[in-house]
Amino acid sequence: TSRIHFNTFGGNPVSMAQGLATLDVILDENIQGSAKSLGAKLFAGLRELQKKHHLIGDIRGRGLMCGVELVTDRATKAHATAQCAAVFEQCKDLGLLIGKGGLMGNVLRIKPPMCLSEADIDFMLEVLDVALGEVGRA
């Protein structure tokens, strides 16, 4: 029995043109290099927040993709699940959309778009500072 294999988007010239245009923008505007340097700024800012807010247990990730693990006690690494949910909601109320996850629901997920600016990172860090401060005092 002969079978016919096909691909819905295979060989579509419009899709190919879009893909090439996207790659051109990524290369021409040095989007990857920018994401690397902005990621360094983001991680440096998060480390400064870690010094100030004892809820931050660990910061991990690469580039612009990072996770901020919240704990109630850095020594025991007890999960700050309720506090993470509260920080998540407070950030949303202040205009910052981030994610939350982790097996215990205690990790803030930060995955901004690669077109992020330094001003966006400053805003993100300011909002996290406020939210962590308010939840940490509660």
PDB file of C-alpha atoms in Angstrom, residues 12-135:
ATOM      1  CA  ASN A  12       4.628  27.686   1.878  1.00  0.00           C
ATOM      2  CA  PRO A  13       6.355  30.754   0.347  1.00  0.00           C
ATOM      3  CA  VAL A  14       4.616  33.214   2.683  1.00  0.00           C
ATOM      4  CA  SER A  15       5.783  31.287   5.761  1.00  0.00           C
ATOM      5  CA  MET A  16       9.300  31.088   4.355  1.00  0.00           C
ATOM      6  CA  ALA A  17       9.380  34.856   3.709  1.00  0.00           C
ATOM      7  CA  GLN A  18       8.153  35.545   7.235  1.00  0.00           C
ATOM      8  CA  GLY A  19      10.775  33.249   8.726  1.00  0.00           C
ATOM      9  CA  LEU A  20      13.573  34.869   6.747  1.00  0.00           C
ATOM     10  CA  ALA A  21      12.358  38.373   7.684  1.00  0.00           C
ATOM     11  CA  THR A  22      12.336  37.370  11.351  1.00  0.00           C
ATOM     12  CA  LEU A  23      15.873  36.011  11.139  1.00  0.00           C
ATOM     13  CA  ASP A  24      16.996  39.229   9.421  1.00  0.00           C
ATOM     14  CA  VAL A  25      15.620  41.339  12.282  1.00  0.00           C
ATOM     15  CA  ILE A  26      17.242  39.075  14.888  1.00  0.00           C
ATOM     16  CA  LEU A  27      20.613  39.446  13.156  1.00  0.00           C
ATOM     17  CA  ASP A  28      20.374  43.115  12.088  1.00  0.00           C
ATOM     18  CA  GLU A  29      19.253  44.342  15.504  1.00  0.00           C
ATOM     19  CA  ASN A  30      21.568  42.015  17.453  1.00  0.00           C
ATOM     20  CA  ILE A  31      18.607  40.727  19.465  1.00  0.00           C
ATOM     21  CA  GLN A  32      20.573  37.816  20.940  1.00  0.00           C
ATOM     22  CA  GLY A  33      23.484  40.001  22.058  1.00  0.00           C
ATOM     23  CA  SER A  34      21.064  42.465  23.577  1.00  0.00           C
ATOM     24  CA  ALA A  35      19.248  39.682  25.425  1.00  0.00           C
ATOM     25  CA  LYS A  36      22.573  38.500  26.848  1.00  0.00           C
ATOM     26  CA  SER A  37      23.568  41.929  28.181  1.00  0.00           C
ATOM     27  CA  LEU A  38      20.063  42.734  29.428  1.00  0.00           C
ATOM     28  CA  GLY A  39      19.929  39.320  31.088  1.00  0.00           C
ATOM     29  CA  ALA A  40      23.131  40.174  32.953  1.00  0.00           C
ATOM     30  CA  LYS A  41      21.519  43.420  34.135  1.00  0.00           C
ATOM     31  CA  LEU A  42      18.380  41.543  35.215  1.00  0.00           C
ATOM     32  CA  PHE A  43      20.326  38.919  37.178  1.00  0.00           C
ATOM     33  CA  ALA A  44      22.493  41.598  38.843  1.00  0.00           C
ATOM     34  CA  GLY A  45      19.339  43.452  39.895  1.00  0.00           C
ATOM     35  CA  LEU A  46      17.759  40.271  41.224  1.00  0.00           C
ATOM     36  CA  ARG A  47      20.885  39.517  43.263  1.00  0.00           C
ATOM     37  CA  GLU A  48      20.620  42.997  44.797  1.00  0.00           C
ATOM     38  CA  LEU A  49      16.989  42.278  45.668  1.00  0.00           C
ATOM     39  CA  GLN A  50      18.095  38.979  47.214  1.00  0.00           C
ATOM     40  CA  LYS A  51      20.321  40.901  49.637  1.00  0.00           C
ATOM     41  CA  LYS A  52      17.340  43.011  50.681  1.00  0.00           C
ATOM     42  CA  HIS A  53      14.509  40.457  50.700  1.00  0.00           C
ATOM     43  CA  HIS A  54      14.956  37.258  52.702  1.00  0.00           C
ATOM     44  CA  LEU A  55      12.130  35.591  50.762  1.00  0.00           C
ATOM     45  CA  ILE A  56      14.483  35.127  47.799  1.00  0.00           C
ATOM     46  CA  GLY A  57      16.281  31.838  48.263  1.00  0.00           C
ATOM     47  CA  ASP A  58      17.751  31.134  44.841  1.00  0.00           C
ATOM     48  CA  ILE A  59      18.015  32.834  41.461  1.00  0.00           C
ATOM     49  CA  ARG A  60      18.682  30.672  38.436  1.00  0.00           C
ATOM     50  CA  GLY A  61      18.425  30.730  34.683  1.00  0.00           C
ATOM     51  CA  ARG A  62      20.176  32.036  31.625  1.00  0.00           C
ATOM     52  CA  GLY A  63      19.853  35.130  29.479  1.00  0.00           C
ATOM     53  CA  LEU A  64      16.431  36.661  29.984  1.00  0.00           C
ATOM     54  CA  MET A  65      14.841  33.466  31.284  1.00  0.00           C
ATOM     55  CA  CYS A  66      15.071  33.092  35.026  1.00  0.00           C
ATOM     56  CA  GLY A  67      13.456  31.614  38.076  1.00  0.00           C
ATOM     57  CA  VAL A  68      13.378  33.262  41.492  1.00  0.00           C
ATOM     58  CA  GLU A  69      12.781  30.671  44.196  1.00  0.00           C
ATOM     59  CA  LEU A  70      11.018  32.007  47.283  1.00  0.00           C
ATOM     60  CA  VAL A  71      11.631  30.426  50.678  1.00  0.00           C
ATOM     61  CA  THR A  72      10.510  31.165  54.202  1.00  0.00           C
ATOM     62  CA  ASP A  73      13.904  30.136  55.592  1.00  0.00           C
ATOM     63  CA  ARG A  74      17.119  30.166  53.562  1.00  0.00           C
ATOM     64  CA  ALA A  75      18.795  27.606  55.835  1.00  0.00           C
ATOM     65  CA  THR A  76      16.060  24.973  55.552  1.00  0.00           C
ATOM     66  CA  LYS A  77      14.921  26.150  52.102  1.00  0.00           C
ATOM     67  CA  ALA A  78      11.304  25.836  53.244  1.00  0.00           C
ATOM     68  CA  HIS A  79       9.034  26.611  50.316  1.00  0.00           C
ATOM     69  CA  ALA A  80       7.235  29.973  50.380  1.00  0.00           C
ATOM     70  CA  THR A  81       4.265  28.843  48.311  1.00  0.00           C
ATOM     71  CA  ALA A  82       1.675  31.248  49.736  1.00  0.00           C
ATOM     72  CA  GLN A  83       4.110  34.152  49.591  1.00  0.00           C
ATOM     73  CA  CYS A  84       4.958  33.341  45.978  1.00  0.00           C
ATOM     74  CA  ALA A  85       1.274  33.491  45.056  1.00  0.00           C
ATOM     75  CA  ALA A  86       0.948  36.817  46.878  1.00  0.00           C
ATOM     76  CA  VAL A  87       4.020  38.301  45.130  1.00  0.00           C
ATOM     77  CA  PHE A  88       2.680  37.041  41.797  1.00  0.00           C
ATOM     78  CA  GLU A  89      -0.671  38.776  42.376  1.00  0.00           C
ATOM     79  CA  GLN A  90       0.932  41.974  43.697  1.00  0.00           C
ATOM     80  CA  CYS A  91       3.160  42.172  40.602  1.00  0.00           C
ATOM     81  CA  LYS A  92       0.102  41.775  38.384  1.00  0.00           C
ATOM     82  CA  ASP A  93      -1.693  44.550  40.262  1.00  0.00           C
ATOM     83  CA  LEU A  94       1.351  46.806  39.760  1.00  0.00           C
ATOM     84  CA  GLY A  95       1.475  46.124  36.002  1.00  0.00           C
ATOM     85  CA  LEU A  96       4.084  43.349  35.780  1.00  0.00           C
ATOM     86  CA  LEU A  97       3.062  40.015  34.302  1.00  0.00           C
ATOM     87  CA  ILE A  98       5.322  37.163  35.319  1.00  0.00           C
ATOM     88  CA  GLY A  99       4.687  33.483  35.883  1.00  0.00           C
ATOM     89  CA  LYS A 100       4.881  31.195  38.864  1.00  0.00           C
ATOM     90  CA  GLY A 101       5.614  27.520  39.086  1.00  0.00           C
ATOM     91  CA  GLY A 102       7.983  24.965  40.503  1.00  0.00           C
ATOM     92  CA  LEU A 103       6.985  21.678  42.066  1.00  0.00           C
ATOM     93  CA  MET A 104       5.859  23.478  45.209  1.00  0.00           C
ATOM     94  CA  GLY A 105       4.530  26.606  43.480  1.00  0.00           C
ATOM     95  CA  ASN A 106       7.230  28.807  44.996  1.00  0.00           C
ATOM     96  CA  VAL A 107       9.196  29.965  41.955  1.00  0.00           C
ATOM     97  CA  LEU A 108       8.585  33.227  40.136  1.00  0.00           C
ATOM     98  CA  ARG A 109       9.129  32.646  36.417  1.00  0.00           C
ATOM     99  CA  ILE A 110      10.489  35.587  34.485  1.00  0.00           C
ATOM    100  CA  LYS A 111      10.547  35.132  30.719  1.00  0.00           C
ATOM    101  CA  PRO A 112      10.282  38.541  29.048  1.00  0.00           C
ATOM    102  CA  PRO A 113      10.334  39.023  25.279  1.00  0.00           C
ATOM    103  CA  MET A 114      13.726  39.541  23.636  1.00  0.00           C
ATOM    104  CA  CYS A 115      12.721  43.074  22.596  1.00  0.00           C
ATOM    105  CA  LEU A 116      12.980  44.140  26.250  1.00  0.00           C
ATOM    106  CA  SER A 117      14.637  47.478  27.083  1.00  0.00           C
ATOM    107  CA  GLU A 118      16.745  48.618  30.047  1.00  0.00           C
ATOM    108  CA  ALA A 119      13.793  50.729  31.192  1.00  0.00           C
ATOM    109  CA  ASP A 120      11.631  47.581  31.193  1.00  0.00           C
ATOM    110  CA  ILE A 121      14.162  45.810  33.427  1.00  0.00           C
ATOM    111  CA  ASP A 122      14.277  48.797  35.779  1.00  0.00           C
ATOM    112  CA  PHE A 123      10.460  48.717  35.997  1.00  0.00           C
ATOM    113  CA  MET A 124      10.459  44.962  36.596  1.00  0.00           C
ATOM    114  CA  LEU A 125      12.995  45.233  39.419  1.00  0.00           C
ATOM    115  CA  GLU A 126      11.131  48.150  41.026  1.00  0.00           C
ATOM    116  CA  VAL A 127       7.844  46.239  40.990  1.00  0.00           C
ATOM    117  CA  LEU A 128       9.476  43.099  42.395  1.00  0.00           C
ATOM    118  CA  ASP A 129      11.090  45.201  45.129  1.00  0.00           C
ATOM    119  CA  VAL A 130       7.709  46.646  46.142  1.00  0.00           C
ATOM    120  CA  ALA A 131       5.865  43.312  45.927  1.00  0.00           C
ATOM    121  CA  LEU A 132       8.526  41.386  47.867  1.00  0.00           C
ATOM    122  CA  GLY A 133       8.607  44.128  50.477  1.00  0.00           C
ATOM    123  CA  GLU A 134       4.862  44.143  50.988  1.00  0.00           C
ATOM    124  CA  VAL A 135       4.542  40.363  51.115  1.00  0.00           C
TER     125      VAL A 135
END
